[in-house]
């Protein structure tokens, strides 16, 4: 090392003005690129994110097609194959797992110390968390489209315009589930505890929803489970995606998804606020 | 604050806010539940000074760093970085800070360039300017050839040096280093310490260097001694030695903290 003083004419930090829109965009771009690179570096993550829903589509749905008839319910105007019915739910599944995966990576980052790099940035904490969430959602949406591409060859086809129209729905659903993951990451103290998230969050959310069965079917089987499904925000994420495939907006779902996104995000921002929650404090209690 | 307010000139370079302390702590206390980690800590560091924060393990150094870097909120007392309250104007304070944490914080799966570019973006530095600065800084530590290598492939000393230039990417005015030389060989330790001292001398950057290695203290430094969460000494090295009635800083530290005197370089 010779001399680490720089000669590039970057203004001294104290002489810089407040951040403008351009700097915010630079920061957002940096976080997006970093998440994208991490994703590309983890090929097994990409493959497993596709294998899981494809197994459901190729094996589970094929078997269930014979035993579960789906009547004509909105947005479908005719009888549809069970594979068609289950596809929005599987898109939701990808977003759900991806949201939790992002949460897992935040816990990992915290344990490895990478999280501090983000948290000591001079940008507002809320902005950093939202940017991280957006990056996670961008990654999960690419996974969904990769899945839809393969499903198309399996004969599961939505109206062509539906693939475009569903993008905002995927984005909103991804934001809600990512924000939930972020909130959970603030309360999960260690990576090892994350298995509990699978059992207590992902599976109950997925199974107690309209992802696999229409709600009227659930109601026939168990009124209690039907109520639970109705309280589950994931149900609304799936319905929002389902209707969007056919160019329709399910307004209740839209309102619920937006509401929960706001609630989860607010919770995560509060949890990561150093004056309130911040898990790092709990974790580092012994390291003075 | 005006862009040129309080600037001074050292060797042709303009330096910021000479009139306000680089770092000022006033009656800062912090507790983990019932366990008091820091108790009524007050000190300040003048711009352009090299201050050594000495303390045994568990003295409260990392907690203090977490409060200064706003990872924890200051609930009792105040912390100002170049006059900016870390709680109220955390953005203004943080942009003046460069931080090297005790734990490694490079993303090992990303390349050196990707790690540095990510940090630059977290300070709003555009890619062109960032690349220019990254190249220059890497060249200065003779690591230009490692630009596209994964951080995982670097040695401990190289990772630390990359972390240090990462902390300097946004040209901070105050550099915090928490046990930056822990786990490094003698040569790497000496190189890093010497380079940081050059930064203070040539660039006028203020440094808070937390360590438990007494031989890292130099006669011109300001020494701040923490012991079990309390500030037990603060001042120029010779003052601390004199007040402790000792001959050397090693002996002074031992007397102040109540431990047996150590040989230079020995861990307390």
Coordinates of C-alpha atoms in Angstrom, one line a residue:
Chain A
X1 CA 0.0 0.0 0.0
X2 CA 1.6 3.3 -1.0
X3 CA -0.8 6.1 -0.4
X4 CA -4.5 5.6 -0.2
X5 CA -5.4 9.2 -0.4
X6 CA -7.3 9.8 -3.6
X7 CA -6.8 12.3 -6.4
X8 CA -10.2 11.9 -8.2
X9 CA -12.0 15.2 -7.9
X10 CA -14.8 13.9 -5.7
X11 CA -16.0 16.6 -3.4
X12 CA -15.2 16.0 0.3
X13 CA -18.3 14.6 2.0
X14 CA -18.9 17.7 4.0
X15 CA -18.9 19.9 1.0
X16 CA -21.6 17.8 -0.8
X17 CA -25.1 19.0 -1.0
X18 CA -28.0 17.0 0.0
X19 CA -28.9 14.0 -2.1
X20 CA -31.0 14.8 -5.2
X21 CA -33.2 12.4 -7.2
X22 CA -30.2 11.4 -9.3
X23 CA -28.3 10.1 -6.2
X24 CA -31.4 8.2 -5.0
X25 CA -31.6 6.5 -8.4
X26 CA -27.9 5.7 -8.3
X27 CA -28.4 4.1 -4.9
X28 CA -31.5 2.2 -6.1
X29 CA -29.6 1.0 -9.2
X30 CA -26.7 -0.2 -7.0
X31 CA -29.0 -2.2 -4.7
X32 CA -30.8 -3.7 -7.7
X33 CA -27.5 -4.7 -9.4
X34 CA -26.2 -6.2 -6.2
X35 CA -29.4 -8.3 -5.6
X36 CA -29.3 -9.4 -9.3
X37 CA -25.6 -10.4 -9.0
X38 CA -26.2 -12.4 -5.9
X39 CA -29.1 -14.1 -7.6
X40 CA -27.0 -14.9 -10.7
X41 CA -24.3 -16.3 -8.4
X42 CA -26.7 -18.7 -6.9
X43 CA -27.8 -20.8 -9.8
X44 CA -29.3 -23.5 -7.6
X45 CA -31.6 -20.8 -6.1
X46 CA -32.9 -20.1 -9.6
X47 CA -33.3 -23.7 -10.5
X48 CA -35.1 -24.6 -7.2
X49 CA -37.4 -21.6 -7.6
X50 CA -38.5 -23.2 -10.9
X51 CA -38.5 -26.8 -10.0
X52 CA -40.9 -26.4 -7.0
X53 CA -43.8 -24.9 -9.0
X54 CA -43.1 -27.1 -12.0
X55 CA -43.4 -30.2 -9.9
X56 CA -46.8 -28.9 -8.6
X57 CA -47.8 -28.2 -12.2
X58 CA -46.5 -31.4 -13.8
X59 CA -47.3 -33.9 -11.1
X60 CA -49.7 -32.6 -8.5
X61 CA -52.0 -30.8 -11.0
X62 CA -52.0 -33.7 -13.4
X63 CA -53.2 -36.0 -10.7
X64 CA -55.7 -33.6 -9.2
X65 CA -57.2 -32.8 -12.6
X66 CA -59.0 -36.2 -12.4
X67 CA -60.5 -35.8 -8.9
X68 CA -61.1 -32.0 -8.7
X69 CA -63.6 -30.4 -11.0
X70 CA -63.4 -26.6 -11.2
X71 CA -66.7 -25.0 -12.1
X72 CA -67.0 -21.9 -14.1
X73 CA -66.0 -19.1 -11.7
X74 CA -64.8 -15.6 -12.4
X75 CA -62.6 -14.7 -14.1
X76 CA -62.9 -17.9 -16.2
X77 CA -65.8 -18.0 -18.7
X78 CA -65.6 -21.6 -19.4
X79 CA -64.4 -24.8 -17.7
X80 CA -60.7 -24.7 -17.3
X81 CA -58.2 -27.4 -16.7
X82 CA -56.9 -27.7 -13.1
X83 CA -53.5 -26.8 -14.4
X84 CA -54.9 -23.5 -15.6
X85 CA -56.6 -22.9 -12.3
X86 CA -53.5 -23.6 -10.2
X87 CA -51.1 -21.5 -12.3
X88 CA -51.8 -18.1 -10.6
X89 CA -51.4 -19.9 -7.3
X90 CA -48.1 -21.2 -8.4
X91 CA -47.0 -17.7 -9.5
X92 CA -48.0 -16.7 -6.0
X93 CA -46.0 -19.6 -4.6
X94 CA -42.9 -18.4 -6.4
X95 CA -43.4 -14.9 -5.0
X96 CA -44.0 -16.2 -1.5
X97 CA -40.9 -18.4 -1.5
X98 CA -38.9 -15.6 -3.1
X99 CA -40.0 -13.1 -0.5
X100 CA -39.0 -15.5 2.2
X101 CA -35.7 -16.2 0.4
X102 CA -35.0 -12.5 0.4
X103 CA -35.8 -12.4 4.1
X104 CA -33.4 -15.3 4.6
X105 CA -30.7 -13.5 2.8
X106 CA -31.3 -10.4 5.0
X107 CA -30.8 -12.6 8.1
X108 CA -27.7 -14.1 6.4
X109 CA -26.4 -10.6 5.6
X110 CA -26.9 -9.6 9.1
X111 CA -25.1 -12.6 10.5
X112 CA -22.2 -12.1 8.0
X113 CA -22.1 -8.3 8.7
X114 CA -23.0 -7.3 5.1
X115 CA -26.3 -5.7 6.4
X116 CA -24.3 -3.0 8.2
X117 CA -22.9 -1.8 4.9
X118 CA -26.4 -1.0 3.8
X119 CA -27.6 0.4 7.1
X120 CA -24.8 2.9 7.5
X121 CA -25.6 4.4 4.2
X122 CA -26.5 8.1 4.5
X123 CA -29.7 7.5 2.6
X124 CA -32.9 7.4 4.7
X125 CA -33.4 3.9 6.2
X126 CA -36.9 3.6 4.7
X127 CA -35.5 4.3 1.3
X128 CA -32.8 1.6 1.7
X129 CA -35.4 -1.0 2.8
X130 CA -37.8 -0.1 0.0
X131 CA -35.0 -0.3 -2.5
X132 CA -33.9 -3.7 -1.2
X133 CA -37.5 -4.8 -1.4
X134 CA -37.9 -3.6 -5.0
X135 CA -34.7 -5.5 -5.9
X136 CA -36.1 -8.7 -4.4
X137 CA -39.4 -8.3 -6.2
X138 CA -37.6 -7.7 -9.5
X139 CA -35.7 -11.0 -9.0
X140 CA -38.9 -12.9 -8.1
X141 CA -40.8 -11.5 -11.1
X142 CA -38.2 -12.9 -13.5
X143 CA -38.6 -16.3 -11.8
X144 CA -42.4 -16.1 -12.4
X145 CA -42.0 -15.3 -16.1
X146 CA -39.4 -18.1 -16.5
X147 CA -42.1 -20.5 -14.9
X148 CA -44.8 -19.1 -17.2
X149 CA -42.6 -19.6 -20.2
X150 CA -42.1 -23.3 -19.4
X151 CA -45.8 -23.7 -18.4
X152 CA -46.7 -22.3 -21.9
X153 CA -45.1 -25.3 -23.5
X154 CA -47.0 -27.5 -21.1
X155 CA -50.2 -26.1 -22.6
X156 CA -51.0 -23.7 -19.8
X157 CA -51.7 -20.5 -21.8
X158 CA -53.3 -17.3 -20.8
X159 CA -54.5 -14.7 -23.3
X160 CA -51.2 -13.2 -24.7
X161 CA -52.0 -9.7 -23.4
X162 CA -52.6 -11.3 -20.0
X163 CA -48.8 -11.9 -19.6
X164 CA -48.3 -8.2 -19.8
X165 CA -51.3 -7.2 -17.7
X166 CA -50.4 -9.5 -14.9
X167 CA -47.1 -7.7 -14.4
X168 CA -48.5 -5.0 -12.1
X169 CA -50.4 -7.7 -10.1
X170 CA -47.2 -9.7 -9.8
X171 CA -45.4 -6.6 -8.7
X172 CA -47.9 -5.7 -6.0
X173 CA -48.2 -9.3 -4.7
X174 CA -44.4 -9.5 -4.7
X175 CA -44.1 -6.3 -2.7
X176 CA -46.6 -7.6 -0.1
X177 CA -44.9 -10.9 0.3
X178 CA -41.4 -9.3 0.2
X179 CA -42.4 -6.8 2.8
X180 CA -43.7 -9.7 5.0
X181 CA -40.4 -11.4 4.6
X182 CA -38.5 -8.2 5.5
X183 CA -40.7 -7.9 8.6
X184 CA -40.0 -11.5 9.6
X185 CA -36.3 -11.1 9.0
X186 CA -36.3 -8.4 11.7
X187 CA -37.6 -10.7 14.3
X188 CA -35.7 -13.9 13.2
X189 CA -32.5 -13.8 15.4
X190 CA -30.5 -16.5 13.7
X191 CA -30.4 -18.3 10.4
X192 CA -31.2 -21.6 12.1
X193 CA -34.5 -20.2 13.3
X194 CA -35.5 -19.7 9.7
X195 CA -36.8 -23.3 9.3
X196 CA -39.7 -22.2 11.6
X197 CA -40.7 -19.6 9.0
X198 CA -41.3 -22.5 6.5
X199 CA -43.5 -24.3 8.9
X200 CA -45.4 -21.4 10.5
X201 CA -45.6 -18.9 7.6
X202 CA -45.0 -20.3 4.1
X203 CA -46.9 -23.6 4.3
X204 CA -50.0 -22.3 6.2
X205 CA -50.2 -19.2 3.9
X206 CA -50.0 -21.3 0.8
X207 CA -52.3 -24.1 1.8
X208 CA -55.0 -22.0 3.5
X209 CA -55.6 -19.9 0.4
X210 CA -57.3 -20.1 -3.0
X211 CA -54.0 -21.1 -4.6
X212 CA -54.9 -24.8 -4.8
X213 CA -58.7 -24.9 -4.6
X214 CA -61.5 -22.4 -5.3
X215 CA -62.8 -20.9 -2.1
X216 CA -66.3 -22.3 -2.7
X217 CA -64.8 -25.8 -2.6
X218 CA -63.0 -25.0 0.7
X219 CA -66.3 -23.7 2.1
X220 CA -68.0 -26.9 1.3
X221 CA -65.3 -28.9 3.0
X222 CA -64.8 -26.7 6.1
X223 CA -66.5 -23.3 6.9
X224 CA -63.7 -22.6 9.4
X225 CA -60.9 -23.2 6.9
X226 CA -62.9 -21.0 4.5
X227 CA -62.8 -18.2 7.1
X228 CA -59.1 -18.7 7.6
X229 CA -58.6 -18.5 3.8
X230 CA -60.5 -15.3 3.7
X231 CA -58.3 -13.8 6.4
X232 CA -55.2 -14.9 4.6
X233 CA -53.6 -12.0 2.5
X234 CA -52.0 -14.6 0.2
X235 CA -55.5 -15.5 -1.0
X236 CA -55.9 -12.0 -2.3
X237 CA -52.5 -11.9 -3.9
X238 CA -53.4 -15.1 -5.9
X239 CA -56.8 -13.7 -6.9
X240 CA -55.3 -10.4 -8.0
X241 CA -52.9 -12.3 -10.3
X242 CA -55.6 -14.7 -11.5
X243 CA -57.9 -11.9 -12.6
X244 CA -55.0 -9.9 -14.1
X245 CA -54.3 -12.8 -16.4
X246 CA -57.6 -12.1 -18.0
X247 CA -57.3 -8.3 -18.0
X248 CA -59.5 -7.8 -15.0
X249 CA -59.0 -6.1 -11.7
X250 CA -60.4 -7.7 -8.6
X251 CA -60.8 -4.6 -6.6
X252 CA -61.1 -6.2 -3.1
X253 CA -57.9 -8.1 -3.7
X254 CA -56.2 -5.0 -4.9
X255 CA -57.2 -3.1 -1.8
X256 CA -56.2 -5.9 0.5
X257 CA -52.8 -6.4 -1.1
X258 CA -52.1 -2.7 -1.1
X259 CA -53.2 -2.4 2.5
X260 CA -51.1 -5.4 3.7
X261 CA -48.1 -4.2 1.7
X262 CA -48.3 -0.8 3.5
X263 CA -48.7 -2.5 6.9
X264 CA -45.9 -5.0 6.5
X265 CA -43.5 -2.4 5.1
X266 CA -44.3 0.0 7.9
X267 CA -43.7 -2.7 10.4
X268 CA -40.3 -3.6 8.7
X269 CA -39.2 0.0 8.7
X270 CA -40.1 0.4 12.3
X271 CA -38.3 -2.9 13.2
X272 CA -35.2 -1.8 11.4
X273 CA -35.3 1.7 12.9
X274 CA -32.3 1.8 15.4
X275 CA -34.4 3.8 17.9
X276 CA -37.1 1.1 18.0
X277 CA -36.4 -2.4 16.8
X278 CA -33.2 -3.4 15.1
X279 CA -32.4 -7.0 15.6
X280 CA -28.6 -6.3 15.4
X281 CA -28.9 -4.8 18.8
X282 CA -30.4 -8.0 20.2
X283 CA -27.9 -10.1 18.4
X284 CA -24.8 -8.2 19.4
X285 CA -25.8 -7.8 23.0
X286 CA -22.8 -9.7 24.1
X287 CA -20.3 -8.1 21.8
X288 CA -19.6 -4.9 23.4
Chain B
X1 CA -24.3 24.6 6.1
X2 CA -22.6 26.4 3.2
X3 CA -20.5 24.3 1.0
X4 CA -17.3 26.2 1.9
X5 CA -18.1 27.1 5.5
X6 CA -15.4 26.3 7.9
X7 CA -12.9 25.1 5.4
X8 CA -9.2 25.2 6.1
X9 CA -6.2 24.4 4.0
X10 CA -3.5 21.8 4.7
X11 CA -0.8 21.3 2.1
X12 CA -3.0 22.8 -0.6
X13 CA -6.0 20.7 0.2
X14 CA -9.2 22.2 1.6
X15 CA -10.5 20.4 4.6
X16 CA -13.9 20.7 6.2
X17 CA -15.3 22.3 9.2
X18 CA -12.2 23.0 11.2
X19 CA -14.0 24.8 13.9
X20 CA -16.2 22.0 15.0
X21 CA -15.0 18.7 16.5
X22 CA -14.9 15.8 14.1
X23 CA -16.6 13.7 16.7
X24 CA -18.2 14.8 19.9
X25 CA -19.9 12.6 22.5
X26 CA -21.7 14.1 25.4
X27 CA -22.9 12.0 28.3
X28 CA -23.6 8.9 26.2
X29 CA -24.9 5.9 28.0
X30 CA -26.2 2.6 26.7
X31 CA -27.6 -0.6 28.2
X32 CA -28.5 -4.0 26.9
X33 CA -31.5 -4.6 29.2
X34 CA -30.1 -4.2 32.7
X35 CA -26.5 -4.6 31.7
X36 CA -24.8 -1.2 31.4
X37 CA -22.5 -1.3 28.3
X38 CA -21.6 2.4 28.3
X39 CA -21.8 4.8 31.2
X40 CA -21.8 8.6 30.7
X41 CA -19.1 8.8 28.0
X42 CA -18.0 12.2 26.9
X43 CA -15.1 13.1 24.7
X44 CA -14.3 14.8 21.5
X45 CA -11.8 14.4 18.6
X46 CA -10.5 17.5 16.8
X47 CA -10.4 17.5 13.0
X48 CA -7.3 15.9 11.6
X49 CA -6.4 14.0 14.8
X50 CA -5.6 10.3 15.1
X51 CA -7.4 9.1 18.2
X52 CA -6.9 5.6 19.6
X53 CA -9.8 4.0 21.5
X54 CA -8.2 1.6 23.9
X55 CA -10.1 -1.0 25.8
X56 CA -10.1 -4.6 26.8
X57 CA -12.6 -7.0 25.3
X58 CA -16.0 -6.1 26.6
X59 CA -15.0 -2.5 27.4
X60 CA -17.7 -1.1 25.2
X61 CA -15.8 -0.2 22.1
X62 CA -18.1 -2.0 19.6
X63 CA -21.2 -0.6 21.3
X64 CA -19.7 2.8 21.0
X65 CA -19.0 2.3 17.3
X66 CA -22.5 1.0 16.7
X67 CA -23.9 4.2 18.4
X68 CA -21.6 6.5 16.4
X69 CA -22.5 4.7 13.1
X70 CA -26.2 4.9 14.0
X71 CA -26.7 1.1 14.0
X72 CA -28.0 1.7 17.5
X73 CA -29.9 4.8 18.5
X74 CA -28.5 7.0 21.2
X75 CA -31.1 7.0 23.9
X76 CA -29.0 8.9 26.5
X77 CA -26.6 11.6 25.6
X78 CA -25.7 13.1 22.2
X79 CA -23.3 12.2 19.4
X80 CA -22.3 14.8 16.9
X81 CA -20.2 14.2 13.7
X82 CA -18.8 17.5 12.5
X83 CA -21.7 19.2 14.3
X84 CA -24.4 17.0 13.0
X85 CA -26.5 15.1 15.5
X86 CA -26.4 11.4 14.6
X87 CA -29.9 10.9 15.7
X88 CA -31.5 13.9 14.2
X89 CA -29.4 14.4 11.1
X90 CA -28.2 10.9 10.6
X91 CA -27.8 11.3 6.8
X92 CA -25.6 14.4 7.2
X93 CA -23.5 12.7 9.9
X94 CA -23.2 9.3 8.1
X95 CA -22.0 10.8 4.8
X96 CA -19.0 12.2 6.7
X97 CA -18.2 8.9 8.2
X98 CA -16.2 6.1 6.7
X99 CA -16.5 2.9 8.7
X100 CA -14.5 -0.3 8.9
X101 CA -16.2 -2.8 11.1
X102 CA -14.6 -5.4 13.3
X103 CA -16.3 -8.2 11.4
X104 CA -15.7 -8.7 7.7
X105 CA -18.4 -7.0 5.7
X106 CA -17.4 -7.7 2.1
X107 CA -19.8 -9.8 0.2
X108 CA -17.5 -12.8 -0.5
X109 CA -19.6 -14.0 -3.5
X110 CA -19.1 -10.7 -5.3
X111 CA -15.9 -9.4 -6.9
X112 CA -13.8 -6.6 -5.5
X113 CA -15.1 -4.2 -8.0
X114 CA -18.8 -5.2 -7.4
X115 CA -18.3 -4.7 -3.7
X116 CA -16.8 -1.3 -4.1
X117 CA -19.3 -0.2 -6.7
X118 CA -22.1 -1.3 -4.4
X119 CA -20.7 0.9 -1.6
X120 CA -20.3 3.8 -4.0
X121 CA -23.9 3.6 -5.0
X122 CA -24.9 3.5 -1.3
X123 CA -23.3 7.0 -1.2
X124 CA -25.0 8.2 -4.4
X125 CA -21.8 8.2 -6.4
X126 CA -22.4 7.5 -10.1
X127 CA -20.7 4.7 -11.9
X128 CA -18.2 6.7 -13.9
X129 CA -16.9 8.6 -10.9
X130 CA -17.0 5.5 -8.8
X131 CA -15.0 3.5 -11.3
X132 CA -12.4 6.2 -11.6
X133 CA -12.1 6.3 -7.8
X134 CA -12.1 2.5 -7.4
X135 CA -9.3 2.2 -9.9
X136 CA -7.2 4.9 -8.3
X137 CA -7.7 3.5 -4.8
X138 CA -7.0 -0.1 -5.8
X139 CA -3.8 1.1 -7.6
X140 CA -2.7 2.8 -4.4
X141 CA -2.8 -0.5 -2.5
X142 CA -1.3 -2.4 -5.4
X143 CA -4.4 -4.5 -6.0
X144 CA -5.5 -3.3 -9.4
X145 CA -5.0 -6.8 -10.7
X146 CA -7.6 -8.2 -8.2
X147 CA -10.4 -5.9 -9.4
X148 CA -12.5 -8.7 -10.9
X149 CA -11.6 -11.4 -8.5
X150 CA -14.2 -12.7 -6.0
X151 CA -13.6 -11.3 -2.5
X152 CA -13.6 -14.9 -1.3
X153 CA -10.2 -15.4 -3.1
X154 CA -8.5 -12.6 -1.1
X155 CA -6.4 -13.1 2.0
X156 CA -7.5 -11.7 5.3
X157 CA -5.1 -8.8 5.0
X158 CA -6.2 -8.0 1.4
X159 CA -9.9 -8.1 2.5
X160 CA -9.1 -5.7 5.2
X161 CA -7.3 -3.3 2.9
X162 CA -10.2 -3.4 0.4
X163 CA -12.6 -2.7 3.3
X164 CA -10.5 0.3 4.2
X165 CA -10.5 1.8 0.7
X166 CA -14.2 1.0 0.5
X167 CA -14.6 3.2 3.6
X168 CA -12.6 5.9 1.8
X169 CA -14.5 5.7 -1.5
X170 CA -16.9 8.5 -0.6
X171 CA -14.1 10.7 0.8
X172 CA -15.3 10.8 4.4
X173 CA -13.9 13.3 6.9
X174 CA -13.9 11.0 9.8
X175 CA -12.8 7.4 9.6
X176 CA -13.9 4.8 12.2
X177 CA -11.9 1.6 12.4
X178 CA -13.0 -1.1 14.9
X179 CA -10.2 -3.5 15.6
X180 CA -9.1 -3.2 12.0
X181 CA -5.9 -5.2 12.4
X182 CA -7.3 -8.1 14.4
X183 CA -6.3 -11.4 12.9
X184 CA -3.7 -10.0 10.6
X185 CA 0.0 -10.7 10.5
X186 CA 2.5 -8.2 11.8
X187 CA 3.4 -6.9 8.3
X188 CA -0.2 -6.3 7.3
X189 CA -0.9 -4.6 10.6
X190 CA 2.0 -2.3 10.3
X191 CA 1.2 -1.4 6.7
X192 CA -2.5 -0.7 7.4
X193 CA -1.7 1.4 10.5
X194 CA 1.0 3.3 8.6
X195 CA -1.3 4.1 5.7
X196 CA -4.0 5.3 8.0
X197 CA -1.6 7.6 9.7
X198 CA -0.5 8.9 6.3
X199 CA -4.1 9.7 5.6
X200 CA -4.3 11.8 8.7
X201 CA -1.1 13.5 8.0
X202 CA -1.6 14.2 4.3
X203 CA -5.4 14.4 4.0
X204 CA -6.3 15.8 7.3
X205 CA -8.9 13.0 7.9
X206 CA -9.8 12.4 11.5
X207 CA -9.5 8.8 12.7
X208 CA -11.0 6.9 15.6
X209 CA -9.0 3.7 15.8
X210 CA -10.4 1.2 18.3
X211 CA -7.9 -1.5 19.4
X212 CA -6.7 -3.5 22.3
X213 CA -3.2 -3.6 21.0
X214 CA -1.2 -1.0 22.9
X215 CA 1.7 -1.0 20.5
X216 CA -0.5 0.6 17.9
X217 CA -0.5 3.8 20.0
X218 CA 1.9 6.5 18.8
X219 CA 3.3 9.4 20.9
X220 CA 1.3 12.0 19.0
X221 CA -2.1 10.3 19.3
X222 CA -5.0 11.2 21.4
X223 CA -5.8 8.2 23.7
X224 CA -9.3 7.4 25.0
X225 CA -9.4 4.5 27.4
X226 CA -12.6 2.6 28.1
X227 CA -12.9 0.1 30.9
X228 CA -16.1 -1.8 31.6
X229 CA -18.2 0.9 29.9
X230 CA -16.6 3.8 31.6
X231 CA -14.2 6.4 30.2
X232 CA -11.1 6.3 32.5
X233 CA -8.7 8.4 30.5
X234 CA -8.7 10.8 27.6
X235 CA -6.0 13.0 26.3
X236 CA -2.6 13.1 24.6
X237 CA -0.5 10.1 25.2
X238 CA 2.0 11.9 27.5
X239 CA -0.8 13.3 29.6
X240 CA -2.4 9.9 30.0
X241 CA 1.0 8.4 31.0
X242 CA 1.6 11.3 33.4
X243 CA -1.8 11.1 35.1
X244 CA -1.4 7.4 35.6
X245 CA 2.0 7.9 37.2
X246 CA 3.5 5.6 34.6
X247 CA 6.6 5.5 32.4
X248 CA 5.0 4.1 29.2
X249 CA 1.5 3.9 27.7
X250 CA 1.6 0.2 28.3
X251 CA 2.2 0.7 32.0
X252 CA -0.4 3.4 32.1
X253 CA -3.0 1.2 30.5
X254 CA -2.2 -1.6 32.9
X255 CA -2.5 0.7 35.9
X256 CA -5.7 2.3 34.7
X257 CA -7.4 -1.0 33.9
X258 CA -5.9 -2.9 36.8
X259 CA -4.2 -5.6 34.7
X260 CA -0.7 -6.8 34.8
X261 CA 1.7 -4.9 32.5
X262 CA 2.1 -6.3 29.1
X263 CA 4.9 -6.6 26.6
X264 CA 4.4 -4.5 23.5
X265 CA 2.1 -6.2 21.0
X266 CA 0.7 -8.6 23.6
X267 CA -3.1 -8.7 23.9
X268 CA -4.5 -7.5 27.1

